[in-house]
Every structure is written in structure tokens, then in C-alpha cells.
Amino acid sequence: MRLNVDMTMDMDIRCSPQRFRWTGPDPAHHFSIAIVSSAVGVLFRRFQTWTKLQDLHLANIAFPRDAKELFSTLPSLRTLYLGQATLVPVIPLACLLCDPRMNSLMIVRLVDCYVESIWGPRLRRADSNVQ
């Protein structure tokens, strides 16, 4: 069954959850994509309408190749978890995390996040100058 995107958008605008969690159906040691890149833009536009969103947990996600305008400031966000993610837009994500309007953000976890595919470079703290 395929849901009408306009209906779900309308429904989401009427609610403002504090927590949103999306994980794939696979066991932790498996890697599959549950949020495909074509759905990511719609999903992230929904987050903009959720003014009370504090905890965001997204796993098994493939970002679109052109994600420059994807991330919007979420002032109430306290926790961000990205896991099992491919095509992670590093610069836009870093800009979001450094945005002074994101002053409620306390915890950021990036687990198995890849710049390209799962066979490409992984985002690792060891690769940065941050300790």
C-alpha cells in the first residue's frame, strides 16, 4: 500500500513530535537502506514543521547526491543520531552542527556513516582534527 505523500504531509504539519526514530528492519550487523534518497527531501521538510523535535534518530538512510539545501536549523533539537548512512553530505551536515541557532544540540552520534557507498570512505573521528 502506498500512502499519498500530500496526505501524510498534511498530517505531519498538524502534529509536532518531540522524538522521531526510524530504523530499518535488519539486525544491527546487517546494512540495508530503509530511507531511500528520493524520500529524504520530503522527510527533512517535515522536520522543519516539527517545532518541538528534540531527539532525531535516523538509521539505514541514503542521502541524495545533491543535499546542499537539505539541512535546516532545528533549534529545539538536543540529540542527533545518524547510523548506517550512505552519501552523507559532510559539509552541509557540519554547517548545521556549527550553526549558532542549534544551541540546544548536546549529543551527535554518527555510526557507520559513509561519504559515498559502504565501500567508500567512512566518517571517522580519527580523520579529523577534533579530539
mmCIF file of C-alpha atoms in Angstrom:
data_model
loop_
_atom_site.group_PDB
_atom_site.id
_atom_site.type_symbol
_atom_site.label_atom_id
_atom_site.label_comp_id
_atom_site.label_asym_id
_atom_site.label_seq_id
_atom_site.Cartn_x
_atom_site.Cartn_y
_atom_site.Cartn_z
ATOM 1 C CA MET A 1 0.000 0.000 0.000
ATOM 2 C CA ARG A 2 1.401 3.386 -0.977
ATOM 3 C CA LEU A 3 0.423 6.412 1.110
ATOM 4 C CA ASN A 4 -0.452 9.696 -0.516
ATOM 5 C CA VAL A 5 2.507 11.998 0.227
ATOM 6 C CA ASP A 6 0.293 15.099 0.371
ATOM 7 C CA MET A 7 -1.963 13.458 2.963
ATOM 8 C CA THR A 8 0.964 12.427 5.131
ATOM 9 C CA MET A 9 2.489 15.910 4.836
ATOM 10 C CA ASP A 10 -0.795 17.458 5.970
ATOM 11 C CA MET A 11 -0.995 15.014 8.863
ATOM 12 C CA ASP A 12 2.579 15.745 9.940
ATOM 13 C CA ILE A 13 2.040 19.512 9.916
ATOM 14 C CA ARG A 14 -0.759 19.040 12.446
ATOM 15 C CA CYS A 15 1.492 17.244 14.904
ATOM 16 C CA SER A 16 4.824 18.234 16.358
ATOM 17 C CA PRO A 17 6.549 15.245 17.936
ATOM 18 C CA GLN A 18 9.401 15.571 20.389
ATOM 19 C CA ARG A 19 11.052 12.365 19.197
ATOM 20 C CA PHE A 20 11.367 10.743 15.773
ATOM 21 C CA ARG A 21 13.074 7.388 15.291
ATOM 22 C CA TRP A 22 13.472 5.479 12.036
ATOM 23 C CA THR A 23 15.474 2.290 11.801
ATOM 24 C CA GLY A 24 15.475 -0.436 9.223
ATOM 25 C CA PRO A 25 14.115 -3.911 9.853
ATOM 26 C CA ASP A 26 17.522 -5.625 9.698
ATOM 27 C CA PRO A 27 19.571 -6.836 12.662
ATOM 28 C CA ALA A 28 22.282 -4.462 13.850
ATOM 29 C CA HIS A 29 25.072 -6.297 11.999
ATOM 30 C CA HIS A 30 23.325 -6.002 8.599
ATOM 31 C CA PHE A 31 23.388 -2.950 6.347
ATOM 32 C CA SER A 32 20.426 -2.083 4.151
ATOM 33 C CA ILE A 33 18.728 1.132 3.127
ATOM 34 C CA ALA A 34 15.251 1.779 4.550
ATOM 35 C CA ILE A 35 15.034 5.503 3.729
ATOM 36 C CA VAL A 36 15.880 5.889 0.044
ATOM 37 C CA SER A 37 17.424 9.096 -1.279
ATOM 38 C CA SER A 38 14.258 10.152 -3.131
ATOM 39 C CA ALA A 39 12.323 10.221 0.172
ATOM 40 C CA VAL A 40 14.938 12.111 2.209
ATOM 41 C CA GLY A 41 13.961 15.583 0.949
ATOM 42 C CA VAL A 42 10.304 15.037 1.860
ATOM 43 C CA LEU A 43 11.269 13.692 5.266
ATOM 44 C CA PHE A 44 13.618 16.591 6.058
ATOM 45 C CA ARG A 45 10.975 19.138 5.008
ATOM 46 C CA ARG A 46 8.694 17.545 7.606
ATOM 47 C CA PHE A 47 11.292 18.081 10.308
ATOM 48 C CA GLN A 48 11.138 21.831 9.628
ATOM 49 C CA THR A 49 7.478 21.882 10.680
ATOM 50 C CA TRP A 50 8.093 19.975 13.913
ATOM 51 C CA THR A 51 8.974 22.824 16.261
ATOM 52 C CA LYS A 52 9.186 20.570 19.349
ATOM 53 C CA LEU A 53 11.555 17.973 17.855
ATOM 54 C CA GLN A 54 14.270 17.186 20.423
ATOM 55 C CA ASP A 55 15.547 13.727 19.517
ATOM 56 C CA LEU A 56 16.140 12.622 15.927
ATOM 57 C CA HIS A 57 17.349 9.083 15.212
ATOM 58 C CA LEU A 58 17.735 8.055 11.571
ATOM 59 C CA ALA A 59 19.286 4.768 10.539
ATOM 60 C CA ASN A 60 19.527 2.930 7.238
ATOM 61 C CA ILE A 61 19.362 6.112 5.180
ATOM 62 C CA ALA A 62 20.759 7.012 1.750
ATOM 63 C CA PHE A 63 21.160 10.758 1.268
ATOM 64 C CA PRO A 64 20.606 12.284 -2.173
ATOM 65 C CA ARG A 65 23.703 13.309 -4.149
ATOM 66 C CA ASP A 66 22.621 16.963 -4.144
ATOM 67 C CA ALA A 67 21.975 17.687 -0.475
ATOM 68 C CA LYS A 68 23.258 21.269 -0.182
ATOM 69 C CA GLU A 69 19.880 22.664 0.920
ATOM 70 C CA LEU A 70 18.747 19.577 2.819
ATOM 71 C CA PHE A 71 19.542 20.501 6.413
ATOM 72 C CA SER A 72 17.514 23.208 8.124
ATOM 73 C CA THR A 73 18.084 24.626 11.567
ATOM 74 C CA LEU A 74 16.149 22.751 14.239
ATOM 75 C CA PRO A 75 16.549 24.967 17.337
ATOM 76 C CA SER A 76 14.910 22.540 19.780
ATOM 77 C CA LEU A 77 16.985 19.507 18.680
ATOM 78 C CA ARG A 78 19.040 18.042 21.542
ATOM 79 C CA THR A 79 20.138 14.674 20.133
ATOM 80 C CA LEU A 80 21.028 13.693 16.567
ATOM 81 C CA TYR A 81 21.829 10.106 15.619
ATOM 82 C CA LEU A 82 22.714 9.088 12.062
ATOM 83 C CA GLY A 83 23.532 5.442 11.517
ATOM 84 C CA GLN A 84 24.124 3.148 8.572
ATOM 85 C CA ALA A 85 24.049 6.162 6.253
ATOM 86 C CA THR A 86 25.437 6.486 2.730
ATOM 87 C CA LEU A 87 26.237 9.589 0.669
ATOM 88 C CA VAL A 88 26.410 11.661 3.869
ATOM 89 C CA PRO A 89 26.741 15.344 2.866
ATOM 90 C CA VAL A 90 29.664 16.206 5.131
ATOM 91 C CA ILE A 91 29.892 19.982 4.562
ATOM 92 C CA PRO A 92 26.129 20.717 4.901
ATOM 93 C CA LEU A 93 25.999 18.486 7.993
ATOM 94 C CA ALA A 94 28.981 20.287 9.544
ATOM 95 C CA CYS A 95 27.362 23.658 8.778
ATOM 96 C CA LEU A 96 24.191 22.527 10.554
ATOM 97 C CA LEU A 97 26.101 21.306 13.602
ATOM 98 C CA CYS A 98 28.051 24.581 13.834
ATOM 99 C CA ASP A 99 25.006 26.814 13.350
ATOM 100 C CA PRO A 100 24.673 29.019 16.473
ATOM 101 C CA ARG A 101 20.886 28.598 16.340
ATOM 102 C CA MET A 102 21.417 24.904 17.124
ATOM 103 C CA ASN A 103 22.384 25.789 20.695
ATOM 104 C CA SER A 104 20.163 23.072 22.233
ATOM 105 C CA LEU A 105 22.141 20.321 20.479
ATOM 106 C CA MET A 106 24.052 18.293 23.070
ATOM 107 C CA ILE A 107 24.683 14.870 21.520
ATOM 108 C CA VAL A 108 25.647 13.919 17.966
ATOM 109 C CA ARG A 109 26.302 10.268 17.088
ATOM 110 C CA LEU A 110 27.433 9.198 13.643
ATOM 111 C CA VAL A 111 27.586 5.402 13.373
ATOM 112 C CA ASP A 112 28.613 3.665 10.139
ATOM 113 C CA CYS A 113 28.257 6.849 8.086
ATOM 114 C CA TYR A 114 29.847 6.867 4.644
ATOM 115 C CA VAL A 115 30.748 9.723 2.307
ATOM 116 C CA GLU A 116 29.864 7.539 -0.698
ATOM 117 C CA SER A 117 28.813 3.889 -0.662
ATOM 118 C CA ILE A 118 29.592 1.368 2.073
ATOM 119 C CA TRP A 119 32.725 0.501 0.083
ATOM 120 C CA GLY A 120 33.932 4.114 0.184
ATOM 121 C CA PRO A 121 35.385 6.347 2.909
ATOM 122 C CA ARG A 122 33.720 6.275 6.310
ATOM 123 C CA LEU A 123 33.339 9.354 8.503
ATOM 124 C CA ARG A 124 35.718 8.809 11.405
ATOM 125 C CA ARG A 125 36.827 10.979 14.284
ATOM 126 C CA ALA A 126 40.407 9.816 13.645
ATOM 127 C CA ASP A 127 40.290 11.610 10.268
ATOM 128 C CA SER A 128 39.507 14.989 11.836
ATOM 129 C CA ASN A 129 41.478 17.435 13.936
ATOM 130 C CA VAL A 130 38.831 17.262 16.679
ATOM 131 C CA GLN A 131 39.749 15.367 19.835
#
